[in-house]
Structure formats: C-alpha cells, structure tokens
Coordinates of C-alpha atoms in Angstrom, one line a residue:
Chain I
M1 CA -15.9 13.3 17.5
R2 CA -18.0 11.3 15.0
P3 CA -16.2 9.2 12.4
Y4 CA -17.7 11.1 9.6
D5 CA -16.7 14.4 11.1
I6 CA -13.1 13.2 11.6
A7 CA -12.9 12.1 8.0
S8 CA -14.3 15.3 6.6
F9 CA -12.1 17.4 8.9
A10 CA -9.0 15.4 7.8
S11 CA -9.9 15.6 4.1
D12 CA -10.6 19.4 4.4
S13 CA -7.2 19.9 5.8
L14 CA -5.6 17.7 3.0
Q15 CA -7.4 19.7 0.4
S16 CA -6.2 23.0 1.8
S17 CA -2.6 22.1 1.1
R18 CA -3.2 20.7 -2.4
A19 CA 0.4 20.6 -3.7
R20 CA 1.7 18.8 -0.7
T21 CA -1.1 16.3 -0.8
L22 CA -0.7 15.6 -4.5
L23 CA 3.1 15.1 -4.2
M24 CA 2.6 12.6 -1.3
M25 CA 0.0 10.8 -3.3
L26 CA 2.4 10.6 -6.2
A27 CA 5.1 9.1 -4.1
M28 CA 2.7 6.5 -2.7
S29 CA 1.2 5.7 -6.1
I30 CA 4.6 5.2 -7.7
G31 CA 5.3 2.6 -5.0
V32 CA 2.0 0.8 -5.4
G33 CA 2.2 1.0 -9.2
A34 CA 5.7 -0.5 -9.2
V35 CA 4.6 -3.4 -7.1
V36 CA 1.6 -4.1 -9.3
V37 CA 3.5 -3.9 -12.6
L38 CA 6.6 -5.8 -11.4
T39 CA 4.6 -8.7 -9.8
A40 CA 2.4 -8.8 -12.9
L41 CA 5.6 -9.2 -15.0
G42 CA 7.0 -11.9 -12.8
E43 CA 3.6 -13.7 -12.7
G44 CA 3.4 -13.3 -16.5
A45 CA 6.8 -15.0 -16.9
R46 CA 5.7 -17.8 -14.6
L47 CA 2.5 -18.4 -16.4
Y48 CA 4.4 -18.2 -19.7
V49 CA 6.7 -21.0 -18.7
V50 CA 3.9 -23.1 -17.2
N51 CA 2.0 -22.8 -20.5
Q52 CA 5.1 -23.7 -22.5
F53 CA 5.4 -26.8 -20.4
S54 CA 1.9 -27.9 -20.8
S55 CA 2.1 -27.4 -24.5
L56 CA 4.8 -30.0 -24.5
G57 CA 2.3 -32.6 -23.6
S58 CA 0.4 -33.5 -20.6
N59 CA 0.9 -36.3 -18.0
L60 CA 4.4 -36.8 -19.1
V61 CA 7.1 -38.9 -17.4
L62 CA 10.6 -38.6 -18.7
V63 CA 13.1 -41.4 -18.7
F64 CA 16.9 -40.6 -19.0
P65 CA 19.7 -43.1 -19.2
G66 CA 22.1 -42.9 -16.2
R67 CA 21.3 -42.3 -12.7
T68 CA 21.6 -38.9 -11.1
E69 CA 22.8 -39.3 -7.6
T70 CA 22.0 -36.6 -5.1
A71 CA 25.1 -37.4 -3.1
G72 CA 28.3 -39.4 -3.6
I73 CA 29.3 -41.1 -6.8
S74 CA 27.9 -44.1 -8.6
P75 CA 30.0 -47.3 -8.9
G76 CA 30.0 -46.9 -12.7
M77 CA 31.9 -43.6 -12.4
L78 CA 34.6 -45.2 -10.4
L79 CA 35.0 -48.1 -12.9
G80 CA 35.0 -45.6 -15.8
Q81 CA 31.9 -47.1 -17.2
I82 CA 29.3 -45.1 -19.1
P83 CA 25.8 -45.8 -18.0
R84 CA 24.0 -48.5 -19.9
E85 CA 22.1 -47.2 -22.9
L86 CA 18.3 -47.1 -23.2
T87 CA 17.2 -49.1 -26.1
M88 CA 14.1 -49.3 -28.2
E89 CA 13.4 -52.6 -26.5
D90 CA 13.4 -50.8 -23.1
A91 CA 11.1 -48.2 -24.6
K92 CA 8.6 -50.9 -25.8
A93 CA 8.8 -52.7 -22.5
L94 CA 7.4 -49.6 -20.8
L95 CA 4.1 -50.1 -22.6
K96 CA 3.6 -53.2 -20.4
S97 CA 2.6 -50.8 -17.5
R98 CA -1.1 -50.4 -17.3
A99 CA -0.6 -46.7 -16.2
V100 CA 1.1 -45.9 -19.5
S101 CA -0.9 -45.0 -22.6
R102 CA 1.8 -44.1 -25.1
I103 CA 5.6 -43.7 -25.3
A104 CA 7.8 -41.8 -27.7
P105 CA 11.6 -42.6 -27.7
M106 CA 13.9 -39.8 -28.8
T107 CA 17.4 -40.0 -30.2
I108 CA 19.1 -37.0 -31.5
G109 CA 22.0 -36.1 -33.8
S110 CA 23.1 -33.5 -36.2
S111 CA 23.6 -34.0 -39.9
E112 CA 23.7 -32.2 -43.2
I113 CA 20.5 -32.1 -45.2
S114 CA 20.6 -31.4 -48.9
Y115 CA 18.1 -31.1 -51.7
G116 CA 19.6 -30.4 -55.1
P117 CA 22.2 -27.7 -54.7
L118 CA 20.9 -26.5 -51.4
N119 CA 22.2 -27.9 -48.1
R120 CA 22.4 -27.0 -44.4
E121 CA 23.2 -28.4 -41.0
V122 CA 20.1 -29.7 -39.1
V123 CA 19.2 -31.4 -35.9
V124 CA 17.8 -34.9 -36.7
L125 CA 15.4 -36.3 -34.2
G126 CA 14.7 -40.0 -34.3
S127 CA 11.3 -41.1 -32.9
T128 CA 8.1 -43.0 -33.5
S129 CA 4.7 -42.2 -34.7
D130 CA 3.4 -41.5 -31.2
L131 CA 5.7 -38.5 -30.7
L132 CA 3.1 -36.3 -32.5
E133 CA 0.5 -37.1 -29.9
V134 CA 2.7 -37.3 -26.9
R135 CA 4.4 -33.9 -27.5
H136 CA 1.2 -32.2 -28.8
M137 CA 2.9 -31.3 -32.0
E138 CA 1.0 -30.2 -35.1
L139 CA 1.5 -31.4 -38.6
A140 CA 1.0 -28.8 -41.4
L141 CA 1.1 -31.1 -44.4
G142 CA 1.2 -34.7 -45.3
R143 CA 1.5 -37.4 -42.6
F144 CA 3.7 -38.1 -39.6
L145 CA 6.1 -41.1 -39.2
P146 CA 4.3 -44.4 -40.0
S147 CA 3.5 -46.6 -37.0
T148 CA 4.6 -49.7 -39.0
H149 CA 7.6 -50.2 -41.3
E150 CA 9.8 -48.5 -38.9
G151 CA 12.9 -48.9 -41.1
E152 CA 11.4 -46.9 -44.0
P153 CA 13.6 -44.0 -45.1
V154 CA 11.0 -41.3 -44.6
C155 CA 11.3 -37.9 -42.9
V156 CA 9.1 -35.0 -41.6
L157 CA 10.6 -31.5 -42.1
G158 CA 10.3 -28.5 -39.8
A159 CA 8.5 -25.5 -41.3
K160 CA 11.7 -23.5 -41.7
I161 CA 13.7 -26.3 -43.2
R162 CA 11.0 -26.9 -45.7
H163 CA 10.9 -23.3 -46.7
E164 CA 14.7 -23.1 -47.0
L165 CA 15.0 -26.1 -49.2
F166 CA 11.9 -26.0 -51.2
G167 CA 10.8 -22.3 -51.2
N168 CA 7.2 -22.3 -52.4
A169 CA 7.4 -25.6 -54.2
S170 CA 5.8 -28.7 -52.7
A171 CA 8.0 -30.9 -50.6
I172 CA 5.8 -33.9 -50.1
G173 CA 7.1 -37.0 -52.0
K174 CA 10.5 -35.4 -52.7
W175 CA 13.7 -37.1 -51.8
V176 CA 16.2 -35.3 -49.7
R177 CA 19.7 -36.5 -48.6
L178 CA 20.6 -36.7 -44.9
G179 CA 24.3 -37.5 -44.4
D180 CA 24.9 -40.4 -46.8
R181 CA 21.3 -41.6 -47.0
R182 CA 18.2 -40.6 -48.9
F183 CA 14.9 -39.9 -47.3
R184 CA 11.5 -39.3 -48.7
V185 CA 9.6 -36.3 -47.3
I186 CA 6.2 -37.4 -46.1
G187 CA 5.1 -34.5 -44.0
V188 CA 5.9 -30.9 -42.8
M189 CA 5.5 -29.8 -39.2
G190 CA 3.3 -26.8 -38.4
S191 CA 5.2 -23.7 -37.2
Q192 CA 5.2 -23.6 -33.5
G193 CA 8.4 -21.8 -32.6
E194 CA 10.8 -22.7 -29.8
S195 CA 9.6 -24.9 -27.0
M196 CA 11.9 -26.0 -24.2
G197 CA 15.0 -26.0 -26.2
F198 CA 13.7 -27.7 -29.3
N199 CA 12.9 -25.5 -32.2
T200 CA 10.6 -27.8 -34.1
D201 CA 10.8 -25.4 -37.0
E202 CA 14.4 -26.4 -37.7
L203 CA 14.1 -30.1 -37.0
V204 CA 14.0 -33.1 -39.2
I205 CA 12.2 -36.1 -37.7
V206 CA 13.0 -39.6 -38.9
P207 CA 12.2 -43.1 -37.6
V208 CA 14.4 -44.2 -34.7
S209 CA 16.0 -47.0 -36.6
A210 CA 16.8 -44.7 -39.5
A211 CA 18.4 -42.3 -37.0
H212 CA 20.4 -45.1 -35.5
M213 CA 21.7 -46.1 -38.9
L214 CA 22.5 -42.5 -39.8
F215 CA 24.5 -41.9 -36.6
N216 CA 25.7 -45.4 -36.2
N217 CA 24.5 -45.8 -32.6
S218 CA 21.8 -47.7 -30.8
G219 CA 20.9 -45.7 -27.6
L220 CA 18.1 -43.4 -26.9
L221 CA 18.5 -39.9 -25.5
R222 CA 15.3 -40.2 -23.5
I223 CA 11.9 -41.8 -23.6
L224 CA 8.8 -39.7 -23.2
V225 CA 6.1 -41.7 -21.4
E226 CA 2.6 -40.5 -21.4
A227 CA 0.5 -41.7 -18.4
K228 CA -3.1 -42.6 -18.9
S229 CA -4.3 -39.8 -16.6
R230 CA -3.0 -37.2 -14.2
D231 CA -3.6 -39.6 -11.3
A232 CA -1.7 -42.4 -13.1
I233 CA 1.5 -40.3 -13.2
P234 CA 3.0 -41.7 -10.0
R235 CA 2.1 -45.2 -11.0
A236 CA 3.7 -44.7 -14.4
K237 CA 6.8 -43.4 -12.9
Q238 CA 7.0 -46.4 -10.5
D239 CA 6.3 -48.9 -13.2
A240 CA 8.9 -47.3 -15.5
E241 CA 11.5 -47.6 -12.7
S242 CA 10.7 -51.2 -11.9
I243 CA 10.4 -52.4 -15.5
L244 CA 13.8 -50.9 -16.3
L245 CA 15.3 -52.3 -13.0
A246 CA 14.1 -55.7 -14.0
R247 CA 15.6 -55.4 -17.5
H248 CA 18.9 -53.8 -16.6
G249 CA 19.4 -55.5 -13.2
E250 CA 20.3 -52.2 -11.5
R251 CA 18.9 -48.8 -11.1
D252 CA 20.7 -47.0 -13.9
V253 CA 18.0 -44.7 -15.3
T254 CA 16.5 -41.5 -14.1
V255 CA 12.8 -41.1 -14.2
I256 CA 11.3 -37.7 -13.5
T257 CA 7.8 -36.4 -13.9
Q258 CA 7.0 -33.4 -15.9
D259 CA 5.2 -32.0 -12.9
A260 CA 8.4 -32.2 -10.9
V261 CA 10.2 -30.1 -13.5
L262 CA 7.3 -27.8 -13.8
A263 CA 7.1 -27.4 -10.0
T264 CA 10.7 -26.4 -9.9
F265 CA 10.3 -23.7 -12.5
D266 CA 7.1 -22.6 -10.7
R267 CA 9.0 -22.3 -7.4
I268 CA 11.9 -20.4 -9.0
L269 CA 9.7 -18.0 -10.8
R270 CA 7.4 -17.4 -7.9
A271 CA 10.4 -16.6 -5.8
L272 CA 11.6 -14.2 -8.4
T273 CA 8.2 -12.5 -8.5
L274 CA 8.3 -12.2 -4.7
A275 CA 11.8 -10.8 -4.8
V276 CA 10.9 -8.2 -7.5
G277 CA 7.7 -7.3 -5.6
G278 CA 9.7 -7.0 -2.4
I279 CA 12.1 -4.6 -4.1
A280 CA 9.2 -2.5 -5.3
A281 CA 7.8 -2.6 -1.8
I282 CA 10.9 -0.8 -0.6
S283 CA 9.8 2.2 -2.6
L284 CA 6.6 2.1 -0.6
S285 CA 8.6 2.4 2.7
V286 CA 10.4 5.3 1.1
A287 CA 7.0 6.9 0.5
G288 CA 6.2 6.1 4.1
V289 CA 9.3 8.1 5.3
L290 CA 8.2 10.9 3.0
I291 CA 4.7 10.9 4.6
M292 CA 6.3 11.0 8.0
N293 CA 8.4 14.0 7.0
V294 CA 5.6 15.9 5.5
M295 CA 3.3 15.1 8.4
L296 CA 5.9 16.4 10.8
I297 CA 6.1 19.6 8.7
A298 CA 2.3 19.8 8.8
V299 CA 2.3 19.4 12.6
S300 CA 4.7 22.3 13.0
Q301 CA 2.8 24.4 10.5
R302 CA -0.5 23.8 12.3
V303 CA 0.7 24.2 15.9
R304 CA -1.8 27.1 16.4
E305 CA -4.7 25.0 15.1
I306 CA -3.7 22.1 17.3
G307 CA -3.6 24.4 20.3
L308 CA -7.0 25.8 19.4
L309 CA -8.5 22.3 19.0
K310 CA -7.2 21.5 22.5
A311 CA -8.6 24.7 23.9
L312 CA -12.0 23.9 22.3
G313 CA -12.1 20.6 24.1
A314 CA -10.3 18.1 21.9
P315 CA -8.4 15.5 24.0
A316 CA -4.9 14.4 23.0
S317 CA -6.4 11.2 21.6
G318 CA -8.7 13.2 19.4
I319 CA -5.8 15.1 17.9
R320 CA -3.9 11.9 17.3
T321 CA -6.9 10.4 15.6
L322 CA -7.2 13.4 13.3
F323 CA -3.6 13.2 12.1
F324 CA -3.9 9.4 11.8
T325 CA -6.9 9.8 9.6
E326 CA -5.2 12.3 7.5
A327 CA -2.3 9.9 6.8
A328 CA -4.7 7.0 6.3
L329 CA -6.8 9.0 3.8
L330 CA -3.6 10.1 2.0
S331 CA -2.2 6.6 1.8
F332 CA -5.6 5.2 0.7
A333 CA -5.9 7.8 -2.1
G334 CA -2.3 7.3 -3.1
S335 CA -2.6 3.5 -3.3
M336 CA -5.8 3.8 -5.3
A337 CA -4.1 6.1 -7.7
G338 CA -1.2 3.6 -7.7
L339 CA -3.5 0.7 -8.5
I340 CA -4.9 2.7 -11.5
F341 CA -1.3 3.5 -12.7
G342 CA -0.2 -0.1 -12.2
E343 CA -3.2 -1.6 -14.0
L344 CA -2.7 0.9 -16.9
G345 CA 1.0 -0.2 -17.0
V346 CA 0.0 -3.8 -17.0
F347 CA -2.5 -3.1 -19.8
A348 CA 0.2 -1.4 -21.8
I349 CA 2.6 -4.3 -21.4
A350 CA -0.1 -6.8 -22.3
K351 CA -0.7 -4.7 -25.5
A352 CA 3.0 -4.6 -26.3
Y353 CA 3.7 -8.3 -25.6
P354 CA 0.5 -10.2 -26.3
S355 CA 2.2 -13.6 -25.8
L356 CA 3.1 -12.8 -22.2
P357 CA 0.1 -13.4 -19.9
V358 CA 0.6 -10.4 -17.6
T359 CA -1.8 -9.9 -14.8
A360 CA -1.0 -8.7 -11.3
P361 CA -1.8 -11.5 -8.9
W362 CA -4.5 -10.6 -6.4
W363 CA -2.2 -11.2 -3.4
A364 CA 0.3 -8.7 -4.8
V365 CA -2.4 -6.1 -5.3
L366 CA -3.7 -6.7 -1.8
A367 CA -0.1 -6.6 -0.4
A368 CA 0.7 -3.4 -2.2
V369 CA -2.4 -1.6 -0.9
G370 CA -2.0 -3.1 2.5
T371 CA 1.7 -2.1 2.7
A372 CA 0.9 1.4 1.5
L373 CA -1.8 1.9 4.2
A374 CA 0.3 0.3 6.9
T375 CA 3.4 2.4 6.1
G376 CA 1.3 5.6 5.8
I377 CA -0.3 5.0 9.2
L378 CA 2.8 3.6 10.8
F379 CA 4.9 6.5 9.7
S380 CA 2.3 9.0 11.0
V381 CA 2.5 7.6 14.6
W382 CA 5.3 9.8 15.5
P383 CA 4.0 13.1 14.0
A384 CA 0.5 12.4 15.4
R385 CA 2.0 11.7 18.8
R386 CA 3.9 14.9 18.6
A387 CA 0.8 16.8 17.7
A388 CA -1.2 15.2 20.5
L389 CA 1.5 16.0 23.1
L390 CA 1.9 19.7 22.2
D391 CA 1.5 22.0 25.1
P392 CA -1.7 23.9 24.4
V393 CA -0.4 27.2 25.9
A394 CA 2.7 27.3 23.8
A395 CA 0.8 26.0 20.8
L396 CA -1.8 28.7 20.9
S397 CA 0.9 31.4 21.0
G398 CA 2.4 29.7 17.9
K399 CA 5.6 28.6 19.6
Chain P
M1 CA -18.2 28.1 41.0
I2 CA -14.5 28.6 40.6
S3 CA -12.2 28.6 43.6
L4 CA -8.4 28.9 43.5
E5 CA -6.6 28.3 46.8
H6 CA -3.0 29.1 47.2
V7 CA -2.3 28.5 43.6
S8 CA 1.2 29.0 42.3
R9 CA 2.8 28.3 38.9
S10 CA 6.5 28.3 38.5
F11 CA 8.8 27.4 35.6
A12 CA 12.3 26.1 35.8
I13 CA 14.5 28.3 33.6
G14 CA 18.0 26.9 33.8
D15 CA 18.5 26.1 37.5
Q16 CA 16.2 28.9 38.6
Q17 CA 12.6 28.7 39.6
V18 CA 10.6 31.6 38.0
Y19 CA 7.2 32.2 39.5
A20 CA 4.5 33.3 37.0
L21 CA 1.8 33.1 39.8
R22 CA 2.4 33.2 43.5
D23 CA -0.2 32.1 46.1
I24 CA -3.4 33.1 44.2
N25 CA -6.6 32.9 46.1
L26 CA -9.7 33.7 44.0
E27 CA -13.4 32.9 43.9
I28 CA -15.5 33.4 40.8
A29 CA -19.3 32.9 40.9
A30 CA -21.7 32.3 38.0
G31 CA -22.4 35.5 36.1
D32 CA -19.4 37.3 37.6
Y33 CA -17.7 39.9 35.4
L34 CA -14.1 40.1 36.2
S35 CA -11.3 42.0 34.6
V36 CA -7.6 41.2 35.1
M37 CA -5.2 44.1 34.5
G38 CA -1.5 44.5 34.9
P39 CA 1.7 45.0 32.9
S40 CA 3.0 42.3 30.6
G41 CA 4.6 39.5 32.4
S42 CA 2.5 40.0 35.5
G43 CA 0.9 36.6 35.2
K44 CA -2.5 37.6 33.7
S45 CA -2.4 35.1 30.8
T46 CA -1.0 32.3 33.0
L47 CA -3.9 32.8 35.4
L48 CA -6.3 32.6 32.4
N49 CA -4.7 29.5 31.1
L50 CA -4.9 27.9 34.5
I51 CA -8.6 28.7 34.9
G52 CA -9.1 27.4 31.3
L53 CA -7.3 24.1 32.2
L54 CA -4.7 24.7 29.5
D55 CA -2.1 24.8 32.2
R56 CA -1.7 23.1 35.6
P57 CA -0.7 24.8 38.8
S58 CA 2.6 23.8 40.4
S59 CA 0.9 23.9 43.8
G60 CA -2.5 24.7 45.3
T61 CA -6.0 23.5 44.4
Y62 CA -8.3 24.6 41.7
R63 CA -12.0 23.6 42.2
L64 CA -14.5 23.9 39.5
D65 CA -18.1 23.3 40.7
G66 CA -16.7 21.8 43.8
R67 CA -14.5 19.3 42.0
D68 CA -10.7 19.3 42.1
V69 CA -10.0 19.6 38.4
T70 CA -6.2 19.7 38.6
A71 CA -6.2 16.0 39.4
L72 CA -8.1 15.1 36.2
N73 CA -6.4 13.4 33.3
D74 CA -6.0 14.8 29.8
E75 CA -9.2 13.3 28.5
E76 CA -11.3 14.5 31.5
Q77 CA -9.8 18.0 31.3
A78 CA -10.7 18.1 27.6
G79 CA -14.2 17.2 28.5
V80 CA -14.4 20.0 31.1
R81 CA -13.0 22.5 28.6
S82 CA -15.5 21.4 26.0
G83 CA -18.5 21.6 28.2
K84 CA -17.8 24.5 30.6
I85 CA -15.2 26.8 29.2
G86 CA -15.1 29.1 26.2
F87 CA -12.0 30.9 24.9
V88 CA -11.8 34.2 23.1
F89 CA -8.3 35.1 21.9
Q90 CA -6.6 38.4 20.9
S91 CA -5.7 37.0 17.5
F92 CA -9.1 35.3 17.0
N93 CA -7.5 31.9 16.2
L94 CA -10.0 31.0 13.5
V95 CA -9.1 28.0 11.3
P96 CA -8.2 29.7 8.1
R97 CA -9.5 27.0 5.7
L98 CA -12.9 26.8 7.4
T99 CA -15.9 29.1 6.8
A100 CA -17.3 31.2 9.5
A101 CA -20.1 28.7 10.1
K102 CA -17.7 25.8 10.2
N103 CA -15.5 27.7 12.7
I104 CA -18.5 28.3 14.9
E105 CA -19.4 24.6 14.6
L106 CA -16.0 23.3 15.5
P107 CA -16.5 22.9 19.3
L108 CA -19.9 21.2 18.7
M109 CA -18.2 18.8 16.2
L110 CA -15.4 18.0 18.6
A111 CA -18.0 17.3 21.3
G112 CA -19.6 14.8 19.0
I113 CA -23.0 16.5 18.7
S114 CA -25.2 15.4 15.8
A115 CA -25.1 17.3 12.5
D116 CA -28.7 18.4 12.7
L117 CA -28.4 19.8 16.2
R118 CA -25.2 21.5 15.2
K119 CA -26.8 23.1 12.2
A120 CA -29.6 24.5 14.3
R121 CA -27.3 25.9 16.9
V122 CA -24.9 27.5 14.4
E123 CA -27.9 29.1 12.7
V124 CA -29.0 30.7 15.9
L125 CA -25.5 31.9 16.7
L126 CA -25.0 33.4 13.2
K127 CA -28.2 35.3 13.6
D128 CA -27.4 36.5 17.2
Y129 CA -24.0 37.8 16.1
G130 CA -25.2 39.4 12.8
L131 CA -23.2 37.0 10.7
L132 CA -25.9 35.3 8.6
D133 CA -24.6 36.9 5.4
R134 CA -21.0 35.9 6.3
A135 CA -21.7 32.3 7.1
D136 CA -19.8 30.9 4.0
H137 CA -16.9 33.4 4.1
R138 CA -13.5 32.2 5.2
P139 CA -11.7 34.2 7.9
D140 CA -9.5 36.1 5.4
Q141 CA -12.7 37.4 3.8
L142 CA -13.9 38.9 7.1
S143 CA -13.1 42.2 8.9
G144 CA -11.5 42.1 12.3
G145 CA -14.7 42.8 14.1
Q146 CA -16.5 40.0 12.2
R147 CA -13.7 37.6 13.0
Q148 CA -13.9 38.3 16.7
R149 CA -17.7 37.9 16.5
V150 CA -17.2 34.5 14.9
A151 CA -14.7 33.7 17.7
I152 CA -17.2 34.7 20.4
A153 CA -20.0 32.8 18.7
R154 CA -17.6 29.8 18.6
A155 CA -16.7 30.3 22.3
T156 CA -20.4 30.3 23.3
S157 CA -21.6 27.5 21.0
M158 CA -21.4 24.9 23.8
H159 CA -23.1 27.2 26.3
P160 CA -20.1 27.4 28.6
A161 CA -20.4 28.5 32.2
I162 CA -17.3 30.6 32.0
L163 CA -15.8 32.7 29.2
L164 CA -12.1 33.5 29.2
A165 CA -11.1 36.4 27.0
D166 CA -7.4 37.2 26.6
E167 CA -7.1 40.8 25.2
P168 CA -10.1 40.3 22.9
T169 CA -9.8 43.9 21.7
G170 CA -6.1 43.9 21.2
N171 CA -6.2 43.6 17.5
L172 CA -9.3 45.8 16.9
D173 CA -9.8 49.5 16.5
Q174 CA -11.5 51.3 19.4
S175 CA -15.1 51.4 18.2
T176 CA -15.0 47.7 17.0
G177 CA -13.4 46.9 20.4
R178 CA -16.2 48.5 22.2
E179 CA -18.8 46.5 20.2
V180 CA -17.0 43.3 21.1
I181 CA -16.9 44.2 24.8
D182 CA -20.7 45.0 24.6
L183 CA -21.3 41.5 23.2
L184 CA -19.2 39.9 26.0
E185 CA -20.9 41.9 28.7
K186 CA -24.3 40.9 27.4
L187 CA -23.3 37.3 28.0
T188 CA -22.8 37.9 31.7
E189 CA -26.5 38.8 31.9
Q190 CA -27.1 35.2 30.9
H191 CA -25.2 33.9 34.0
V192 CA -22.0 33.3 32.1
A193 CA -19.0 34.2 34.1
L194 CA -16.6 36.5 32.1
V195 CA -12.9 36.8 32.9
L196 CA -11.4 39.5 30.7
V197 CA -7.6 40.0 30.6
T198 CA -6.7 43.5 29.3
H199 CA -4.1 46.2 29.9
D200 CA -6.5 48.9 28.7
P201 CA -7.9 50.5 31.9
A202 CA -10.8 52.0 29.9
I203 CA -12.0 48.5 29.1
G204 CA -11.0 46.8 32.4
G205 CA -12.7 49.6 34.3
R206 CA -16.1 48.5 33.1
A207 CA -16.0 45.2 34.9
R208 CA -17.9 44.7 38.2
R209 CA -14.8 43.2 39.8
Q210 CA -11.3 44.3 38.9
L211 CA -8.1 42.5 39.7
H212 CA -4.7 44.1 39.4
M213 CA -1.7 41.9 39.1
L214 CA 2.0 42.5 39.5
D215 CA 4.8 39.9 39.6
G216 CA 2.4 37.0 39.7
R217 CA 0.4 38.3 42.7
I218 CA -3.1 39.9 42.9
T219 CA -2.4 43.3 44.4
D220 CA -6.0 44.2 45.3

C-alpha cells in the first residue's frame, strides 16, 4: 500500500466512528494541554524569581558575618563565642579590590517612627549612598543618603510609610522621630513592592552610623559588594575573602555570589516544573490506555473488515500498519488539539496574572506531543498485532 | 493450474481430531467452471478457503502454477491472493463506510497500484457491471444485486486467474441470483477459473464440472 492510501484509509475509518474518535482526542488533548499549562506555570514561577533576583542588582557578591560550615562545628561554637562582627571598616576595605566597583553595607533594626500624633513600628535599614545603585532601587522624591557627612541625622522613607505619616502633604524637609532621635526626611522611595524579603515600601533608610547609634551596636548584617562586571564576580568573591581573612586573622565570614543563590532557586524551580509536568504526563499514559482499549474494541468490531482485507491480499504487516496509522493519526490530532487548549489556557493565565511570565517551554511542548504520539502508538501495538494475527477464515465469518 | 494432492484438513476439538477434508485430489485448469455441492458441514467452504490460501492444509500439497504455495509465508501468500485469486462472498462483505467505487478499488489500493491507474480500472469495471450511476453510493444505499455486482467487480479488479464464489446467490432472490451467475459464467469465457460453492442444484447443475462432497470427501 502507498503511504497516502494508508493515511486516507485510516482517516476514513476514524471519521466513520466520529464519537469514539472525538472522545479519544479529548482524552489525549487534556493530557497534552495539562502538560503545557502546568509546565508554563512552573516556568513562569522560575522566570518570576529570576527576574526578582536580577532586580535586586546585578553582579552582586554578598558578605555575611560568621562562617557557615558544611560539616562539623566551628571552634567558635565550642568556645561559646559569637562570630566576629563585620564593621564599616571591613566594608570600606573591600573597595581595595580592583574587581569591586561599589559596596553597600546593611544593618537592620526595628524602631518606632512618629510624626506629630502619628506613629508606627518600622524596619530601619542603615546603609550608605551607594545602596541605591547597588540594589537598583528607585527614588520617587528628594535625594538619597548623602555620600559625605555620614553622621547626619537624615532618613529616606518608604512609599507606604510616607503616605501613612504625611498623607498627601509633602514630607521632604520635615523632621520625624525614630526611637529617641530626630531625623530629617530628605527623600522618598519609589513604590516597588516586595523583593526578596524586603518590602522597601515599609522601610526607613538612615546612614549606617545613625543606625548604629539608634540601636547601640556596631556590626553589619551584611555587605553587598558589586563586582565591576559579570566576569569579575569570582575575583570579587576571592578578594573579599582574602581581604577579610587578612583583617580578621581567620575565615569568619561567608561570601556568596548572587549567581549561586540564583542558581539554587533556578534548580529548585526547574525541578518543580519537571515534577509537575511529569505528573501531567501521567494523564497522557492514561489516555494511552484508553486508546488501547478503544483500539481493541475497534479490532473486534471490525473483524469482518480485517478478514476481508486479508482475503483481498493485505498481508499481516499491512493490517498492522493500518491500525498503527489510525492510532498515530488519532494521537497526532489529539495532541494538536491539546496544544491549542494548552496555549489558550496559558494565554488566559497570562491575562489574569500579568506579572507572571507564563510561557510553555519549548522542551515541554515537544515532550508533551512526543509522549502523546509515543503512548498512542505504543498502546496500539497490542491491538494492531491482534488484528494482524486474526485467522482470516474465522474473521470473514464474523467470529 | 491448480493441483491438490492428498490434501487433508483437520481440526483438534478437545482431544479429538475432526476432519473437514479427507484426502482431496483435484486439478483445476485455467477457464474451468467448477461447482461444489453438498450438505452443510461437508467441507465445501474449507476446500474453497484452502484454494484461496486463507487456510492451510494439515497434510498434502497444493500447487498453484506449479509452485507449492502451502510453504509460503504470510507475506508471500498475501501476494498470491492479491494477484491471482478473487473472492465473492454470500454476504458480499463490502466495507460499509466506503462507496461502491472505493470498495471496487480496495484490492488495487492494497496492491499499491497508482491512483491514476486505479481510477481508470474502476471506471471500466463500473461500466462493465452497470454501476456507473451507483459509484458514489455506500453499500447500504444499494440493492442486494447491486451489492453483489460491486463485490464481483472488486473480485475481478486485479484480473485474477481464479475466482472463488461461496454461495454468491445465497442472500439474493432467484432472478437476481441468476443475473449474478450469468456475470460469473461470462468471466469463465475470459479464461478465469470459477469455483462456485452452492447447495442449490439448479445453480450447481449449470457448471461444466460438478463436484459433490460429503464428510470431507469428494464423492464423484
């Protein structure tokens, strides 16, 4: 038989039992559609996190006090010592590295802010002028922390804090009280929502030294180090480690690159996408079983036709090919319908949640269609074999 | 053309061997017109299926054009069926979803003949069997006589050397049955060997050679 004739004979026979064909296509398309939609969601979540990270700033290296051991315990823990603090001097020393372009120290505490009769609890972040650039933050009004006169009692308010304390009135130049000290408002942050645990909308940023006085401490929570370029990140990390080793006399800080954190999230979310896609793929194998069942019924319903085809000169292999082709056409049509369903679903989700970058990854689409075709054909092996091995004499008499 | 030597066909039913055919010796030449008569269960259809390569003998040899065809594998036997043998059945066995023309075309399609050639041959057959105006009708839109004419056209589409007809008039009224027999007899004039299984003596009596079967044996 010629390939075109095989295809048209198979599609004729599919069309002659329309309800059965449509139901099988539906089962197949639900499976494919589920894979497409779920992997699109997983991939969307991954991209969302990746984007969030890069909005934090690029080429970042993070320095934390204390050393995280992967195994065993540090001597300091045995002696009941707390790790040595990171200081402003440590932070400034990091600038000696030629791979580092900027640094931004961070210290954090919580305090009460009040303006006139209004007051609330806020998170106070102590930092320097470079924080704005390093963290890619946006200023809505006024200016950010000054690069000189670090002891000046000035503060920059988060968008929400400003709104709660000042309403529609101007905040710039006003004096607010933080704990037992007074600060002059010099700027207001743009509204950027939550990013990696910090909601800048509900933050008050003050110079490091002011924060130290406010909270009566001297350490830094962490130092953000911006490398000069992407290629300079490993150098910056190495330099940070060696500079602090030289200053502290021991390795008592943890230096990680943003890429490492990002890569971890990336791995976790990719695994999640795969898992979700895999679960959806199970529904494809269920559709495969359905195809097998229906093909078996089709074989027993068409026993006479099979007998006739044999009498008219079709070899067993020809009969097998015909049934295979039917299953393949069915799976193909089903998976195409599933792709359309899936893409419509993805489109609807993208409309409903514009901030989530949902798109089905190409490998998932390929895998879904591939699995659909493979299960369809695989599960028709048995029915097709059964058809091919029918005894023509018995088949012709309809037994 | 066809020679059966000591051919037997037995089936195992439980632990008993049941013989459908016993020691059949038969020669059929090109253009022979042979009727096979006998009561049901006498082995007529089994003989026909054996000649048509739908069944294999338990013992004995079957030569077709001098070649031992029982030793052929499935693929080769299908090839022989396709090129040399035509079947006409009592219940027509048309594919219900295909039109008359498509049904006639089926053996040509299975043989892998090109679409142009198929179309031309089907056209001739439709004309020969008076089915031109029925070409696009499906079997359920055709009368019994028309259905059997489609089946005969289909059986002859590959120009077979031998035509096997199993009770071709069994589902037809008498006058339509006679027309069908006329059509089949006309084919024997074109050197097609015709083997006609029937239990109607009026039809079987018209054949040039008549075989009577009983209990799997040819009685005369």
